[in-house]
Short mmCIF file of C-alpha atoms in Angstrom, two decimals:
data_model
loop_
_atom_site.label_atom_id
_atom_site.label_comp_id
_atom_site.label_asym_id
_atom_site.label_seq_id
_atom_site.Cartn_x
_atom_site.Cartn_y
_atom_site.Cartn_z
CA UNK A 1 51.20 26.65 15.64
CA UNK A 2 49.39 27.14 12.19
CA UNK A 3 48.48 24.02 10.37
CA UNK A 4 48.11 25.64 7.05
CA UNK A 5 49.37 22.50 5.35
CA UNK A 6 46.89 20.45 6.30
CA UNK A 7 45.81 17.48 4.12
CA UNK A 8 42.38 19.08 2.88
CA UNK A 9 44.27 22.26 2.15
CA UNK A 10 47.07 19.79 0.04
CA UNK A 11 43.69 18.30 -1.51
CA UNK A 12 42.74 21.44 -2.70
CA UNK A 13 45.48 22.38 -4.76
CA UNK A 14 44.55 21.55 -8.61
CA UNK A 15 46.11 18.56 -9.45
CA UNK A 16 49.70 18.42 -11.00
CA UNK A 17 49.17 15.47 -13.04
CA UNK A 18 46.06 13.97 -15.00
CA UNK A 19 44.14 15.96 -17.30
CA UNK A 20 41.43 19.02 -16.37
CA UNK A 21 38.79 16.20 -16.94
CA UNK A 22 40.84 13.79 -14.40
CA UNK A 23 39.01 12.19 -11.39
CA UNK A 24 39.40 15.06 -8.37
CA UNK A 25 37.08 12.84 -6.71
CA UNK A 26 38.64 10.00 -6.87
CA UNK A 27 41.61 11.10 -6.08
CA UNK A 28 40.28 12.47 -2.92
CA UNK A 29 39.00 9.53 -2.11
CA UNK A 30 41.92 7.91 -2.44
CA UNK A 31 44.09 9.98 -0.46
CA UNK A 32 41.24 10.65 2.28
CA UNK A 33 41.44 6.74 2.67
CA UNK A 34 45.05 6.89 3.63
CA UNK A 35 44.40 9.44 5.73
CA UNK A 36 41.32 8.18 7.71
CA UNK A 37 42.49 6.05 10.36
CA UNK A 38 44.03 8.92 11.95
CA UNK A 39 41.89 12.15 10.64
CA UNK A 40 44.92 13.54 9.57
CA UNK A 41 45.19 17.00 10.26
CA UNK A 42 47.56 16.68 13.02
CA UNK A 43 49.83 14.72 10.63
CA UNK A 44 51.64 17.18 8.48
CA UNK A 45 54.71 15.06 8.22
CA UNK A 46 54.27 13.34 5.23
CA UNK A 47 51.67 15.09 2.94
CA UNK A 48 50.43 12.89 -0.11
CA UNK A 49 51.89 13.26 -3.28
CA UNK A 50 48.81 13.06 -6.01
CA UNK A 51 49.42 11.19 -8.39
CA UNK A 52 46.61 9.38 -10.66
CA UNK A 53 49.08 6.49 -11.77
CA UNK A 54 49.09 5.51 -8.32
CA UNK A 55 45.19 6.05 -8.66
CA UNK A 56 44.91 4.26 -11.61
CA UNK A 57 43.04 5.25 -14.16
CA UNK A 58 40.93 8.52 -13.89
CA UNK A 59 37.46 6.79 -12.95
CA UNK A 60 34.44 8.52 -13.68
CA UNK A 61 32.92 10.53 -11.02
CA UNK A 62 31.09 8.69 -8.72
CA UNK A 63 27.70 10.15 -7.76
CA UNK A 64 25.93 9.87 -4.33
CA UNK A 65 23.52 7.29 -4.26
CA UNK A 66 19.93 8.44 -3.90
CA UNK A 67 18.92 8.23 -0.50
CA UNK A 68 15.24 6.40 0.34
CA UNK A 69 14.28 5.75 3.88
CA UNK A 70 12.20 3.67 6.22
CA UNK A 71 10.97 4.83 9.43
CA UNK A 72 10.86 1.90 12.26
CA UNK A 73 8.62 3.40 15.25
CA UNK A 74 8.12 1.68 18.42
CA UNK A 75 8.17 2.25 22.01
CA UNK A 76 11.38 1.27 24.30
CA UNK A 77 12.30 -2.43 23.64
CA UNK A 78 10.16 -3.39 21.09
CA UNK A 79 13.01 -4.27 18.95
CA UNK A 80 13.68 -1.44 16.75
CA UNK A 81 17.47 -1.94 16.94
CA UNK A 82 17.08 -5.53 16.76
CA UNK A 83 15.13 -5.29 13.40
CA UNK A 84 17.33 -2.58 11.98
CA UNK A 85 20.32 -5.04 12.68
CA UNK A 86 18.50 -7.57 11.03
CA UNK A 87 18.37 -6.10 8.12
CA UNK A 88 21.07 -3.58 7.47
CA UNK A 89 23.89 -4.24 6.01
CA UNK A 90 25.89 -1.83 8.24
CA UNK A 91 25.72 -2.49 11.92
CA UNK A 92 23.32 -0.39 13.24
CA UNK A 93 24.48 2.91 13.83
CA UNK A 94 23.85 5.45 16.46
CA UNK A 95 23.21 9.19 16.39
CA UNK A 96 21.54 11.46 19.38
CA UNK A 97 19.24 14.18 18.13
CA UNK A 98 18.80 16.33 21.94
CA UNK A 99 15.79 18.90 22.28
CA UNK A 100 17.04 21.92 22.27
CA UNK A 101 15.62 25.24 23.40
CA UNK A 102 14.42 26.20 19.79
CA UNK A 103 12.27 23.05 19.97
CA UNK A 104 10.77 23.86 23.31
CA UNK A 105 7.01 23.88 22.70
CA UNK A 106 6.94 21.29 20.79
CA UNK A 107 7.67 18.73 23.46
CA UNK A 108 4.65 20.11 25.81
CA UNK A 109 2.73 17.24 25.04
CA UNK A 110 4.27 15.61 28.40
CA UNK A 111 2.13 16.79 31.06
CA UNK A 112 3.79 17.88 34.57
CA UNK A 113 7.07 18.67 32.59
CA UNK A 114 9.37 21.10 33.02
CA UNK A 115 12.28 19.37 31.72
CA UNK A 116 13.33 21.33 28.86
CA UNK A 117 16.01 18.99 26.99
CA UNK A 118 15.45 15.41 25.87
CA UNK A 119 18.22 13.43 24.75
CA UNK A 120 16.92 10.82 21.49
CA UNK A 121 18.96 7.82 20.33
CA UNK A 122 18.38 6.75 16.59
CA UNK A 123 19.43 3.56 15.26
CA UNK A 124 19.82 3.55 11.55
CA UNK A 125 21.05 0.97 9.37
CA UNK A 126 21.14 0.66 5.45
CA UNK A 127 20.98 -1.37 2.49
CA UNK A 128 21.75 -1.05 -0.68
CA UNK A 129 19.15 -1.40 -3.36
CA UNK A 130 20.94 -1.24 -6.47
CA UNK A 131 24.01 0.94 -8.25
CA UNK A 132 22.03 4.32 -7.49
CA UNK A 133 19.61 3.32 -4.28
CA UNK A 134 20.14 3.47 -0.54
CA UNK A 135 17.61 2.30 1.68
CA UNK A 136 18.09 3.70 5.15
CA UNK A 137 16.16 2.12 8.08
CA UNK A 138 15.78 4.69 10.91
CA UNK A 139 14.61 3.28 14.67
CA UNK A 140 13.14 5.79 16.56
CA UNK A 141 11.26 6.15 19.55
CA UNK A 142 7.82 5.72 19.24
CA UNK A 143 6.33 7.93 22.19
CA UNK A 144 4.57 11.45 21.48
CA UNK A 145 7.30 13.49 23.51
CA UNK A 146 9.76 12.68 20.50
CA UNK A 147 6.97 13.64 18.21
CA UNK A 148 9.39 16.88 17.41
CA UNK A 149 11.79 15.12 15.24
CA UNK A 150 9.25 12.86 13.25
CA UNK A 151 8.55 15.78 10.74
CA UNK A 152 11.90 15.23 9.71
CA UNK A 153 12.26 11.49 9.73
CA UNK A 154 8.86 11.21 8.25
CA UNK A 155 9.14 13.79 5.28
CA UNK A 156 10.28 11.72 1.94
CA UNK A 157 9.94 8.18 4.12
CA UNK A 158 8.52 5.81 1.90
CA UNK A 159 6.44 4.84 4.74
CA UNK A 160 7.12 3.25 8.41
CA UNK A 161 6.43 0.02 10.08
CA UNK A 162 5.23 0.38 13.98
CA UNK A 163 7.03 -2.60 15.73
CA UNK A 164 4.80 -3.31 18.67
CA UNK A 165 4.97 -5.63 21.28
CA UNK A 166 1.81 -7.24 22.31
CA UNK A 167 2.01 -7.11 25.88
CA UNK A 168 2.63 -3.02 25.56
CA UNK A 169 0.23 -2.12 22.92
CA UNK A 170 -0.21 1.32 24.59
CA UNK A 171 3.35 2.49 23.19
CA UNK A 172 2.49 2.37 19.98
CA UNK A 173 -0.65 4.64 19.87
CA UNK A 174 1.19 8.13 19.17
CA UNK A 175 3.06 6.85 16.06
CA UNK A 176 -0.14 5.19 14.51
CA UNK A 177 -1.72 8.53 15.02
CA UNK A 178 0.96 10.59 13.68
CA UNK A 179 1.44 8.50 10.56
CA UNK A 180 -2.17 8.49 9.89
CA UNK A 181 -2.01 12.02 10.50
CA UNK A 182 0.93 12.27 8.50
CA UNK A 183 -0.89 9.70 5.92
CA UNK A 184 2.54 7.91 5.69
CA UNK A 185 1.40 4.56 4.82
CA UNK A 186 2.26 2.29 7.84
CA UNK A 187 1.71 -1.17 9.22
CA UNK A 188 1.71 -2.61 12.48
CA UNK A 189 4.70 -5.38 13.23
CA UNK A 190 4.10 -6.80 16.26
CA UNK A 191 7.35 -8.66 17.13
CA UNK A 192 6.91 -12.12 18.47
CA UNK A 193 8.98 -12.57 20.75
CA UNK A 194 10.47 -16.09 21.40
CA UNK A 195 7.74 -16.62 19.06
CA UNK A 196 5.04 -15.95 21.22
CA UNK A 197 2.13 -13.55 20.78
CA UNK A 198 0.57 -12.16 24.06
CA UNK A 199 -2.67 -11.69 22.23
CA UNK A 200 -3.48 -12.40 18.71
CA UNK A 201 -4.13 -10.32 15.53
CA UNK A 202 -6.92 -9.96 15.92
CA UNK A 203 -7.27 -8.44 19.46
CA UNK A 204 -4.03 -6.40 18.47
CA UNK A 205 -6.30 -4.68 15.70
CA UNK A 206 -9.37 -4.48 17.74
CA UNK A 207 -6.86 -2.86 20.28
CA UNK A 208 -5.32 -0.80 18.30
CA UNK A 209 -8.64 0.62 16.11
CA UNK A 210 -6.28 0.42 13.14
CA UNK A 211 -8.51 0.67 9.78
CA UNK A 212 -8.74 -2.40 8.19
CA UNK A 213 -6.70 -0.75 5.70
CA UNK A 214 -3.52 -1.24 7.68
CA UNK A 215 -1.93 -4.41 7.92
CA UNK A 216 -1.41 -6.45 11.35
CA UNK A 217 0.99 -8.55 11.01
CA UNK A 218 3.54 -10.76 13.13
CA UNK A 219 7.30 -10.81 12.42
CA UNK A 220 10.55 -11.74 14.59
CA UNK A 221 12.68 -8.85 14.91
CA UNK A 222 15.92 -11.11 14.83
CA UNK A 223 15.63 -12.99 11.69
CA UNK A 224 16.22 -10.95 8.98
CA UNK A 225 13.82 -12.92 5.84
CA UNK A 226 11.25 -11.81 8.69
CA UNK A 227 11.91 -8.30 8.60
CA UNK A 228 12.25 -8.24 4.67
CA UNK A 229 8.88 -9.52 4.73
CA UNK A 230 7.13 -6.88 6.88
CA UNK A 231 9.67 -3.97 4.82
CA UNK A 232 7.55 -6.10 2.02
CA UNK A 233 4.45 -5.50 2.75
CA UNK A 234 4.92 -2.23 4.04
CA UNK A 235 6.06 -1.41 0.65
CA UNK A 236 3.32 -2.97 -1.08
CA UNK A 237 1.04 -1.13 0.29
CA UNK A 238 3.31 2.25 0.00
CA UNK A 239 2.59 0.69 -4.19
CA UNK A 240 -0.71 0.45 -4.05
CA UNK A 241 -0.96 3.94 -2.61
CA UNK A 242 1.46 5.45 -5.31
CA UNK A 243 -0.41 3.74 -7.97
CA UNK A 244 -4.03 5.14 -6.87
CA UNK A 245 -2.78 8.45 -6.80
CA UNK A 246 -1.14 8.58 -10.08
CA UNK A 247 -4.17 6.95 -11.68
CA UNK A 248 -6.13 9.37 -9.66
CA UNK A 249 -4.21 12.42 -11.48
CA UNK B 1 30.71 2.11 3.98
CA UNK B 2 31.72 -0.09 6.85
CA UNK B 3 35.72 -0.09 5.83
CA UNK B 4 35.37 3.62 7.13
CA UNK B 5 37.25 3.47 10.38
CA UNK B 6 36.09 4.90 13.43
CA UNK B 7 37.45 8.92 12.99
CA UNK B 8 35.59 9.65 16.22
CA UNK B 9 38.57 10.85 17.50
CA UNK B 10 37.79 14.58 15.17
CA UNK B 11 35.77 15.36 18.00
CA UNK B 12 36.44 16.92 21.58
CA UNK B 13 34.65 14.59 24.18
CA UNK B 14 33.00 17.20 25.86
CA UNK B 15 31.25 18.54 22.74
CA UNK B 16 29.94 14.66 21.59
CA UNK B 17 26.69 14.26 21.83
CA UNK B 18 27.51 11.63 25.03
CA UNK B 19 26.85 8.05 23.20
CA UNK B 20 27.44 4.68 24.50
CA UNK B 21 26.58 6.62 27.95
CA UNK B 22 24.56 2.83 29.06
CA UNK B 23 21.33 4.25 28.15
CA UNK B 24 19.41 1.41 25.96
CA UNK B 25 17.06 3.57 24.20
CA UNK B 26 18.34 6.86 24.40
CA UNK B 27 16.49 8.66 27.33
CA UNK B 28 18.48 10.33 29.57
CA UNK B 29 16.46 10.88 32.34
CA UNK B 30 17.02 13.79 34.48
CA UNK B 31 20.17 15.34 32.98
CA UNK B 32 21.56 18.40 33.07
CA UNK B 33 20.22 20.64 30.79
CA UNK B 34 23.14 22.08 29.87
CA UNK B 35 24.97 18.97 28.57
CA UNK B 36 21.96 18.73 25.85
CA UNK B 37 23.26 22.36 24.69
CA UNK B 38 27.24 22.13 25.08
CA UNK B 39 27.45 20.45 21.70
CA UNK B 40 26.03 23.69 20.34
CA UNK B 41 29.27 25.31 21.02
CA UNK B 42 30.35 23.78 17.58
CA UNK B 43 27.96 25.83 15.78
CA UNK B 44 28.47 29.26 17.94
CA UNK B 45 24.67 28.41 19.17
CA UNK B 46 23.31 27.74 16.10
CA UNK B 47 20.61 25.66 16.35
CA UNK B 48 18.12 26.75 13.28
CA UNK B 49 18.76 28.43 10.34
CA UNK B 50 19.99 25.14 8.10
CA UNK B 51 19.17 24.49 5.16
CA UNK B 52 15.86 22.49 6.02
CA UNK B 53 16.50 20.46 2.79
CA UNK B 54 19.53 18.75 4.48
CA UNK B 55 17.67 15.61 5.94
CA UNK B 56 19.23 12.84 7.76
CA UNK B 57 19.23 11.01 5.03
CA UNK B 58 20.69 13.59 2.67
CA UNK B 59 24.29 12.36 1.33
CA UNK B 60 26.99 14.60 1.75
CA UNK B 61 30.67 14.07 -0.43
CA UNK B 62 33.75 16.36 -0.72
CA UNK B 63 33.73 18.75 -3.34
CA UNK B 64 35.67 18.39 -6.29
CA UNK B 65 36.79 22.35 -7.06
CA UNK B 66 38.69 24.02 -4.66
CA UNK B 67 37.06 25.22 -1.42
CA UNK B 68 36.50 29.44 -1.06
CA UNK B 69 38.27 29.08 2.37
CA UNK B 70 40.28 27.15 3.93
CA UNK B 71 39.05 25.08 7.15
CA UNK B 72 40.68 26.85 10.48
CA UNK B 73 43.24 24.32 11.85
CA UNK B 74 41.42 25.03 15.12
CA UNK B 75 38.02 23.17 14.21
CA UNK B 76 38.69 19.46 13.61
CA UNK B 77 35.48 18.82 13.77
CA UNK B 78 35.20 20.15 10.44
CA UNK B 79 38.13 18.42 9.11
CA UNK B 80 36.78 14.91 10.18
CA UNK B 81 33.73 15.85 8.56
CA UNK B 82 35.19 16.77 4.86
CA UNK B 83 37.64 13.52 5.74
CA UNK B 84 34.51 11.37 6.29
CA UNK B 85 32.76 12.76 3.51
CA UNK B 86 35.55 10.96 0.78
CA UNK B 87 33.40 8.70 0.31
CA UNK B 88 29.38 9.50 -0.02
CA UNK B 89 28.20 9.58 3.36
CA UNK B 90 24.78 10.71 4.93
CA UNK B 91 24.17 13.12 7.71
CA UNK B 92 23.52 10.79 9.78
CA UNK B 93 26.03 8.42 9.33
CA UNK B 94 28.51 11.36 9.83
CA UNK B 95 26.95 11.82 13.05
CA UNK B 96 27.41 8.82 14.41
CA UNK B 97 30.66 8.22 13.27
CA UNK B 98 32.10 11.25 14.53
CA UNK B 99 29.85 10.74 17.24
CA UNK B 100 28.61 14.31 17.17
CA UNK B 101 24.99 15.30 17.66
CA UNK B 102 22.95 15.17 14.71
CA UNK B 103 21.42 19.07 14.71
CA UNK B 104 24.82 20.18 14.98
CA UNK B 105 25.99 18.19 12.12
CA UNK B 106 23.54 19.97 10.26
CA UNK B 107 24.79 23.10 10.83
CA UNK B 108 28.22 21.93 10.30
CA UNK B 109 27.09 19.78 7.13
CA UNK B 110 25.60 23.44 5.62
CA UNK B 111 28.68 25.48 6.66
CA UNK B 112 30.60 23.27 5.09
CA UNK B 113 28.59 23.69 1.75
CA UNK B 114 28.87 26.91 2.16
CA UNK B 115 32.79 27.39 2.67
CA UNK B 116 32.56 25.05 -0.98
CA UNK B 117 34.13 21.89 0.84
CA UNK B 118 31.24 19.37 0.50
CA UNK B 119 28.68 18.98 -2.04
CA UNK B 120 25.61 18.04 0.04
CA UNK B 121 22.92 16.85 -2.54
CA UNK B 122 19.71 18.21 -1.20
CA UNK B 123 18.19 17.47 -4.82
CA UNK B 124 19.12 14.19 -5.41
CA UNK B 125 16.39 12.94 -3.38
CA UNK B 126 13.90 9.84 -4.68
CA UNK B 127 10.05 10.74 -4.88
CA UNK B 128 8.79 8.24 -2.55
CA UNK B 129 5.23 7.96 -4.35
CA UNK B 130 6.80 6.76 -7.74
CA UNK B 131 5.36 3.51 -8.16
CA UNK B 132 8.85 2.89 -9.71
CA UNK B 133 11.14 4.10 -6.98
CA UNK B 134 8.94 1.34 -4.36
CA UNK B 135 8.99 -1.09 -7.05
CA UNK B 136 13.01 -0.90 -7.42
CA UNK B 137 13.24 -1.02 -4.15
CA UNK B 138 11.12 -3.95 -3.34
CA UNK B 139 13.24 -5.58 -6.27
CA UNK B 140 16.10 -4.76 -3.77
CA UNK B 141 14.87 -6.02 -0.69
CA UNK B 142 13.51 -9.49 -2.48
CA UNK B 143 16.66 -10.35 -3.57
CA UNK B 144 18.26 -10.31 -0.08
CA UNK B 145 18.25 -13.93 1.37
#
């Protein structure tokens, strides 16, 4: 069987009504909604008719939004997903990034390993900023042997807060290196769990041997004025950086 | 975004990238190696050779012109992909919804530019050391309540 008439290839065909200056996009939107629940390919029965009056009026194209994103880094249940759900207005989503042999080498930093694949879950959520910004919120795994897909995450992040939980402080060691490696600006969240703290601030910091550049602070990963308020000052100091090094220039 | 329904169904099971498999934070410990690499199929083993630009943030929509080619009724993969991509969508949302691994959405993502079906907008990225970009964005995030 040949499914030339599929739905994309109907989309394709130049419009028979509206002008040249019509809304293609909008049209495909449009039909691509009707055909969604069911991925219609298979469905050649009853191709869409375009036709802008259903449509309404030609809109103007709509652009992508511009992307910005937000790297949450902790090790395994620290609450990553939690505060991504907290947060986004999207549940979070899910998305597996495996190591693959073109990225062996880069995962040797596991001693005694031979295992050649790693399989990575990454929570993302968004929110939208305004008409032309998209915050995305990426969880990832804070450990060094998925240091090989933080190039990516990290490059263009507007900077990352380390969710740590204070009775596993050693979790969080690879991503404070990387992003002061990387110098992403970063700041340490340790989630308080049912409100409780195993140690304080203080001995978090003195712990961690974070510069007293970086902010310690406490947040609860469920409650979601919480979370805007460590995505706060996260981005206050991602601010002050920007601003030294344009008045630097 | 979240009115998009579930089109997971664009993609053969044994090519996902094996989610809701139980695993809390994504490890899976011990697995055969050659699970991580059957979703590679997709891509005819293509693992590199993207456009590096393409980022998982990156947003991808359909293209408004016609495409060069038309998609081969035997990948609908790709169709669910272009489908998706009605309304802006980014990489990695695409790769969760169709529930397809996120390097070989990539490739897909960049094949798909090239066959002229989506516009993936690599340059339409925000310079995250504006002072104005953080400031709009911390406008954003103080007026959620």
């Amino acid at each position: 069987m040949d499914y030339v008439r599929s739905p994309e290839w109907q989309l394709t065909v130049p419009p028979v009504t509206g002008g040249r200056n019509g809304d293609p996009a909008g049209r495909h939107r449009g039909q691509h909604s009707a055909y969604a629940p069911n991925v219609g390919w298979h469905h050649i029965g009853a191709p869409p008719v375009v036709d802008a009056r259903v449509m309404g009026p030609p809109k103007k194209k709509r652009r992508a939004p511009i992307p910005v994103k937000i790297v949450i880094a902790g090790g395994f249940g620290v609450g990553k997903t939690t505060t991504v759900g907290a947060i986004s207005e999207i549940a979070p989503l899910t998305t597996e990034a495996e190591m693959t042999t073109a990225s062996i080498g880069v995962d040797d930093m596991l001693p005694g390993s031979d295992k050649t694949t790693t399989t990575v879950a990454m929570d993302f959520g968004c929110v939208t900023i305004d008409g032309s910004l998209k915050l995305y919120l990426f969880g990832t795994p804070g450990q060094a042997r998925f240091g090989f897909m933080w190039d990516d995450l990290s490059r263009g992040a507007l900077g990352a807060l380390v969710v740590v939980d204070s009775a596993r402080l050693e979790e969080c060691h690879f991503a404070i290196d990387y992003f002061e490696r990387a110098n992403l600006p970063f700041v340490v969240a340790v989630n308080a769990f049912d409100g409780h703290l195993a140690h304080d601030l203080n001995a978090v910091r003195w712990a961690l041997a974070v510069g007293e550049h970086v902010p310690v602070i406490r947040f609860d990963a469920r409650q979601r004025l919480s979370v805007r308020d460590a995505l706060l000052v996260l981005l206050d100091r991602a601010l002050d950086r920007a601003l030294r090094e344009r008045g630097g220039t | 975004m979240s009115d998009v329904p579930d089109p997971a169904t664009g993609v053969r099971p044994y090519l996902g990238a094996g989610l809701g498999s139980g695993e809390p934070e994504g490890v899976a410990p011990g697995s055969d190696p050659s699970a991580a690499l059957r979703p590679f199929v997709l891509t005819s083993g293509r693992v590199v050779g993207v456009d590096p630009a393409i980022g998982v943030e990156t947003q991808v929509t359909v293209c408004d012109g016609p495409p060069r080619t038309h998609l081969p009724s035997s990948a609908p993969e790709l169709h669910a992909i272009v489908a998706l991509c009605a309304a802006p969508m980014s990489v990695a949302e695409i790769s969760a919804r169709l529930r397809m691994h996120l390097g070989v959405t990539r490739v897909l993502v960049g094949d798909l530019r090239a066959t002229g079906h989506l516009d993936v907008h690599t340059l339409d990225v925000a310079d995250p050391r504006d002072p104005e970009t953080i400031r709009r964005v911390i406008r954003g995030l103080r007026a959620i309540s």
